[in-house]
Short mmCIF file of C-alpha atoms in Angstrom, two decimals:
data_model
loop_
_atom_site.label_atom_id
_atom_site.label_comp_id
_atom_site.label_asym_id
_atom_site.label_seq_id
_atom_site.Cartn_x
_atom_site.Cartn_y
_atom_site.Cartn_z
CA UNK A 1 0.00 0.00 0.00
CA UNK A 2 1.38 3.40 -0.93
CA UNK A 3 1.91 6.07 1.66
CA UNK A 4 -0.60 8.31 -0.10
CA UNK A 5 -3.14 5.47 -0.31
CA UNK A 6 -2.74 4.74 3.38
CA UNK A 7 -3.22 8.40 4.24
CA UNK A 8 -6.34 8.57 2.08
CA UNK A 9 -7.87 5.52 3.77
CA UNK A 10 -6.97 6.81 7.22
CA UNK A 11 -8.46 10.26 6.66
CA UNK A 12 -11.54 9.09 4.81
CA UNK A 13 -12.41 6.40 7.36
CA UNK A 14 -12.33 9.01 10.13
CA UNK A 15 -14.41 11.50 8.16
CA UNK A 16 -16.90 8.85 7.02
CA UNK A 17 -17.36 7.49 10.53
CA UNK A 18 -17.97 10.99 11.88
CA UNK A 19 -20.38 11.80 9.04
CA UNK A 20 -22.45 8.67 9.69
CA UNK A 21 -22.52 9.27 13.43
CA UNK A 22 -23.59 12.91 13.08
CA UNK A 23 -26.20 11.94 10.49
CA UNK A 24 -27.66 9.22 12.72
CA UNK A 25 -27.83 11.56 15.69
CA UNK A 26 -29.59 14.17 13.59
CA UNK A 27 -32.35 11.74 12.67
CA UNK A 28 -33.21 10.69 16.22
CA UNK A 29 -36.31 11.71 18.11
CA UNK A 30 -35.61 14.12 21.00
CA UNK A 31 -37.69 12.02 23.38
CA UNK A 32 -35.53 8.99 22.58
CA UNK A 33 -32.46 11.00 23.56
CA UNK A 34 -34.09 11.68 26.92
CA UNK A 35 -35.34 8.17 27.57
CA UNK A 36 -32.83 5.82 25.94
CA UNK A 37 -29.15 5.15 26.41
CA UNK A 38 -26.51 5.65 23.72
CA UNK A 39 -26.28 1.86 23.39
CA UNK A 40 -30.02 1.64 22.67
CA UNK A 41 -29.65 4.29 19.95
CA UNK A 42 -26.47 2.83 18.45
CA UNK A 43 -26.28 3.51 14.67
CA UNK A 44 -24.90 0.04 13.90
CA UNK A 45 -27.35 -2.09 15.86
CA UNK A 46 -30.35 0.25 15.69
CA UNK A 47 -30.33 2.00 12.28
CA UNK A 48 -33.09 4.48 11.59
CA UNK A 49 -36.06 3.13 9.67
CA UNK A 50 -38.14 5.30 7.33
CA UNK A 51 -35.82 8.27 7.81
CA UNK A 52 -37.95 11.30 6.96
CA UNK A 53 -34.91 13.21 5.74
CA UNK A 54 -34.48 10.64 2.97
CA UNK A 55 -38.18 10.18 2.31
CA UNK A 56 -38.49 13.94 1.83
CA UNK A 57 -35.70 13.87 -0.74
CA UNK A 58 -33.13 15.67 1.38
CA UNK A 59 -29.58 14.56 1.89
CA UNK A 60 -29.36 12.38 -1.21
CA UNK A 61 -28.24 12.92 -4.75
CA UNK A 62 -31.09 13.71 -7.09
CA UNK A 63 -32.49 16.80 -5.38
CA UNK A 64 -31.35 19.63 -7.64
CA UNK A 65 -31.77 22.43 -5.10
CA UNK A 66 -29.78 20.57 -2.48
CA UNK A 67 -27.04 19.67 -4.94
CA UNK A 68 -26.72 23.20 -6.27
CA UNK A 69 -26.08 24.39 -2.73
CA UNK A 70 -23.53 21.66 -2.14
CA UNK A 71 -21.79 22.28 -5.44
CA UNK A 72 -21.68 26.00 -4.80
CA UNK A 73 -20.24 25.44 -1.34
CA UNK A 74 -22.87 27.41 0.55
CA UNK A 75 -24.32 25.94 3.71
CA UNK A 76 -24.57 26.28 7.43
CA UNK A 77 -21.10 24.93 8.00
CA UNK A 78 -19.41 27.39 5.64
CA UNK A 79 -17.65 24.43 4.08
CA UNK A 80 -17.24 25.40 0.45
CA UNK A 81 -13.95 26.74 -0.77
CA UNK A 82 -13.99 25.76 -4.41
CA UNK A 83 -11.80 22.66 -4.02
CA UNK A 84 -12.88 19.92 -6.40
CA UNK A 85 -13.44 16.56 -4.74
CA UNK A 86 -11.39 14.81 -7.40
CA UNK A 87 -8.44 16.83 -6.19
CA UNK A 88 -9.17 15.73 -2.63
CA UNK A 89 -10.23 12.14 -3.02
CA UNK A 90 -9.23 11.14 -6.53
CA UNK A 91 -12.71 10.02 -7.52
CA UNK A 92 -16.10 11.27 -8.61
CA UNK A 93 -19.36 10.97 -6.71
CA UNK A 94 -21.31 7.76 -6.99
CA UNK A 95 -25.03 8.01 -7.65
CA UNK A 96 -27.30 7.55 -4.67
CA UNK A 97 -30.81 6.17 -4.72
CA UNK A 98 -33.33 7.71 -2.30
CA UNK A 99 -34.18 5.45 0.60
CA UNK A 100 -32.66 4.32 3.85
CA UNK A 101 -30.71 1.61 2.04
CA UNK A 102 -29.39 1.72 -1.53
CA UNK A 103 -28.78 -1.90 -2.52
CA UNK A 104 -26.68 -3.18 0.36
CA UNK A 105 -25.30 0.24 1.25
CA UNK A 106 -27.04 2.27 3.90
CA UNK A 107 -27.70 5.91 3.10
CA UNK A 108 -26.79 8.63 5.57
CA UNK A 109 -28.53 12.01 5.07
CA UNK A 110 -26.41 15.13 5.21
CA UNK A 111 -26.26 17.10 8.44
CA UNK A 112 -24.10 20.27 8.40
CA UNK A 113 -21.06 20.48 10.62
CA UNK A 114 -21.55 22.70 13.69
CA UNK A 115 -21.42 26.41 12.85
CA UNK A 116 -18.96 27.01 15.66
CA UNK A 117 -16.24 25.07 13.84
CA UNK A 118 -13.12 24.39 15.89
CA UNK A 119 -14.78 25.60 19.08
CA UNK A 120 -17.14 22.61 18.91
CA UNK A 121 -15.63 19.50 20.58
CA UNK A 122 -17.08 17.20 17.90
CA UNK A 123 -15.11 18.96 15.15
CA UNK A 124 -11.98 18.88 17.28
CA UNK A 125 -12.48 15.16 17.81
CA UNK A 126 -12.65 14.51 14.06
CA UNK A 127 -9.41 16.34 13.34
CA UNK A 128 -7.45 15.00 16.29
CA UNK A 129 -6.91 11.35 15.21
CA UNK A 130 -6.10 12.47 11.65
CA UNK A 131 -3.68 15.33 12.34
CA UNK A 132 -2.17 13.96 15.53
CA UNK A 133 -1.23 15.74 18.77
CA UNK A 134 1.68 17.74 17.31
CA UNK A 135 -0.28 19.61 14.63
CA UNK A 136 0.30 23.37 14.67
CA UNK A 137 -2.36 26.02 14.11
CA UNK A 138 -1.75 26.24 10.36
CA UNK A 139 -2.13 22.47 9.99
CA UNK A 140 -5.33 22.54 12.05
CA UNK A 141 -6.85 25.32 9.94
CA UNK A 142 -5.94 23.48 6.73
CA UNK A 143 -7.40 20.32 8.22
CA UNK A 144 -10.65 22.12 9.02
CA UNK A 145 -10.86 23.43 5.45
CA UNK A 146 -10.29 19.92 4.10
CA UNK A 147 -12.93 18.48 6.43
CA UNK A 148 -15.51 21.10 5.48
CA UNK A 149 -14.89 20.58 1.77
CA UNK A 150 -15.13 16.80 2.11
CA UNK A 151 -18.30 17.12 4.20
CA UNK A 152 -20.01 19.27 1.56
CA UNK A 153 -19.11 16.86 -1.25
CA UNK A 154 -20.22 13.88 0.85
CA UNK A 155 -23.67 15.42 0.77
CA UNK A 156 -23.98 14.18 -2.82
CA UNK A 157 -22.99 10.62 -1.93
CA UNK A 158 -19.83 8.64 -1.30
CA UNK A 159 -17.14 9.15 -3.93
CA UNK A 160 -16.15 6.20 -6.06
CA UNK A 161 -12.63 6.28 -4.65
CA UNK A 162 -13.94 6.25 -1.08
CA UNK A 163 -16.25 3.31 -1.78
CA UNK A 164 -13.31 1.37 -3.23
CA UNK A 165 -10.87 2.32 -0.47
CA UNK A 166 -13.26 1.55 2.38
CA UNK A 167 -14.89 -1.49 0.80
CA UNK A 168 -12.62 -4.19 2.25
CA UNK A 169 -13.65 -6.15 5.33
CA UNK A 170 -10.84 -4.52 7.28
CA UNK A 171 -11.76 -0.95 6.35
CA UNK A 172 -15.48 -1.55 6.84
CA UNK A 173 -14.65 -2.58 10.39
CA UNK A 174 -12.54 0.54 10.85
CA UNK A 175 -15.34 2.81 9.62
CA UNK A 176 -17.87 1.07 11.86
CA UNK A 177 -15.52 1.53 14.80
CA UNK A 178 -15.22 5.25 14.10
CA UNK A 179 -18.99 5.50 13.56
CA UNK A 180 -19.73 4.06 16.98
CA UNK A 181 -16.97 6.09 18.64
CA UNK A 182 -18.13 9.38 17.17
CA UNK A 183 -21.79 8.64 17.88
CA UNK A 184 -21.11 7.94 21.55
CA UNK A 185 -19.08 11.13 21.73
CA UNK A 186 -21.69 13.25 19.95
CA UNK A 187 -24.48 11.74 22.05
CA UNK A 188 -22.62 12.68 25.24
CA UNK A 189 -21.81 16.19 23.99
CA UNK A 190 -25.44 16.92 23.11
CA UNK A 191 -27.23 15.24 26.02
CA UNK A 192 -24.79 15.92 28.86
CA UNK A 193 -22.74 18.94 27.82
CA UNK A 194 -25.56 20.68 25.92
CA UNK A 195 -23.36 21.30 22.89
CA UNK A 196 -24.92 22.30 19.57
CA UNK A 197 -26.73 19.26 18.08
CA UNK A 198 -27.10 18.40 14.38
CA UNK A 199 -29.40 20.80 12.55
CA UNK A 200 -32.37 18.45 12.09
CA UNK A 201 -32.27 17.30 15.70
CA UNK A 202 -31.94 20.89 16.88
CA UNK A 203 -35.11 21.82 14.97
CA UNK A 204 -37.02 18.91 16.51
CA UNK A 205 -35.75 19.74 20.00
CA UNK A 206 -37.03 23.31 19.65
CA UNK A 207 -40.45 22.05 18.52
CA UNK A 208 -40.68 19.72 21.51
CA UNK A 209 -39.70 22.56 23.85
CA UNK A 210 -42.37 24.85 22.36
CA UNK A 211 -45.05 22.19 22.88
CA UNK A 212 -43.99 21.68 26.48
CA UNK A 213 -44.04 25.42 27.12
CA UNK A 214 -47.58 25.66 25.74
CA UNK A 215 -48.74 22.77 27.89
CA UNK A 216 -47.24 24.31 31.02
CA UNK A 217 -48.97 27.63 30.32
CA UNK A 218 -52.34 25.90 30.07
CA UNK A 219 -51.95 24.34 33.50
#
């Protein structure tokens, strides 16, 4: 395995695991977060069924409005910087079919990275295992730019090069390990530390809070 190939697999497995974890968290019901443990909500053993984000046509390739935004690099995470994914990952996007599962591959709807960027512990946790403990500020900023660009392109589906690189039994296990790790971390950050949740979950949490406020006023 070439050094560049090993670096690509290492980076992409971390990013992909984080993307899947953040996506799964975003699709959960707020009441489940309150009443169930992280193990009960695990993305590997308890995948979401009938994910409304996919059923509504969001987060998958084929929705022109969503793809125009992703291609143009505009979004809540400020991720676009004009870098072509082929320059990053050496492959083009693979087509995605709407639905929770496409063939044997599970689909993960796009959830923007936290607006707060490096100040959000989840973003820090993604960069840390890739860049290592000795990364200086310039390396961290470049890493954040790379992550944001990758995250925006991932919105349109996994790239062909990523599917090939992560398709072995070994790398599938690595990605699953990162997925579970990042989900447990994100779950703790949102439920215990009250950090900013994924956008879709945040919207649902606000709706639940509004309903509870109305009920309390009626009493």
